[in-house]
Each structure stands twice: as structure tokens, then as C-alpha cells.
Amino acid sequence: QKEVEQDPGPLSVPEGAIVSLNCTYSNSAFQYFMWYRQYSRKGPELLMYTYSSGNKEDGRFTAQVDKSSKYISLFIRDSQPSDSATYLCAMRSYGQNFVFGPGTRLSVLP
Amino acid sequence: ETGVTQTPRHLVMGMTNKKSLKCEQHLGHNAMYWYKQSAKKPLELMFVYNFKEQTENNSVPSRFSPECPNSSHLFLHLHTLQPEDSALYLCASSQEPEKLFFGSGTQLSVL
């Protein structure tokens, strides 16, 4: 079993849809959880950061962490064509290296 | 513009060339990283420097040689590369143990 699993997509949605992106993981020691957005041939851009369990909201983006289920989610409301990118989840435990999911490619169609 | 700057943005080199990638972070972080990103593969950690000391070398071939002269600068020296080394090379920094910030990357093509 891979340490972090993520549906690679591609995921296509119409403009204005609510998008749900998910990652599952196996290491219960993970405490720090991140979501990155990466446009083609560019570096990943940090979107959301969460420590331990709970929800965090920033504009149209909401990150959820459920440590009991080892499951994290990123929701995008009112999705826009500019949201079309690859979304990477990342996580780590204290003193260890970051572990990344393979990324989900999202296309928001006008 | 992020707080992590990478140069050059694009690089084409032959298998016998020697080149260097440069990274500078303006965030006051204490750790810097090199990652490799190949098409349709997850990010691969190559090297980690913490307070200028190399703390991780993820079984990277010796044709890749990192250098960290201070906590703000990181280099990746390249020599006798192979075509399969063509990829996006990403530099990142963090203030342990929190968020990781990436540069824009160097798109490397080895002919």
C-alpha cells in the first residue's frame, strides 16, 4: 500500500460546480497536512495548510482533515476555469520528510 | 512571485555538459530541498539541507551534486546526465516543521 493515495483523474467539471478532491494515507503519525495547486510546468503553490484534525476555510477553498479515517479533502466552491490545474496533497509527521500524493488533474470547463 | 527563486527556468544540455541550477530563498527558512518531478510521477525528494547541513540524500546518482553555501542559497551541479534525467527540478524551503514553499522550477532537457 502506498503511503499516500490520490485519484489521478483527470476530473472534468462545469464552471460553477463544487469540486471535491481527496487523499487517503496510511501513517497515523502524520500531523501536518497541505494542499498544493500546480499549473503546467510551474512549481506547486501552497493553497491550504492544516495542523492535525479539523476544517479550514479560505475564500472558495475548504480543507478537511479526518485523522480517525486517515482521509483529507479539499473542496472548491464555484469552480472557475482558472482552477484547472493539478492538485497535490502533502503531509508529514514531526521531524520527517514531506510525503506527497501523485496529484489529481482537474479541468473546469467554461 | 514566490519567496523561492530558481534559475534558469529552462535548460537544455548535452550528456557531456556540466551545468548548475541555482535556488535562493528570501523567507528566512532553515531547511532547503531539491525535488525531481517527471511526467506522470509523484514528486521525488532528492536532497535536504537543514541549517546548511545535508540531512538527506535519497539514493541520488552521483551525477547530481548539491551545494548549500549558506541557509539562503542552494545549488544543484549537473554533469554527464542521461536523457532520463529530463524533468522539472524544484527547489523548496521550509521553517521546520511546517509548510513547504516551492520555486517555479527549472525545466531540464538532456539531449
Short mmCIF file of C-alpha atoms in Angstrom, two decimals, chain B residues 1-6 9 26 103-104:
data_model
loop_
_atom_site.label_atom_id
_atom_site.label_comp_id
_atom_site.label_asym_id
_atom_site.label_seq_id
_atom_site.Cartn_x
_atom_site.Cartn_y
_atom_site.Cartn_z
CA GLU B 1 6.45 35.88 -7.35
CA THR B 2 7.20 33.43 -4.55
CA GLY B 3 9.87 33.77 -1.88
CA VAL B 4 11.88 31.00 -3.56
CA THR B 5 13.66 31.94 -6.79
CA GLN B 6 15.13 29.41 -9.20
CA ARG B 9 13.79 28.49 -15.83
CA HIS B 26 14.06 35.05 0.81
CA GLY B 103 10.16 27.81 -6.51
CA SER B 104 8.94 27.87 -10.12
#
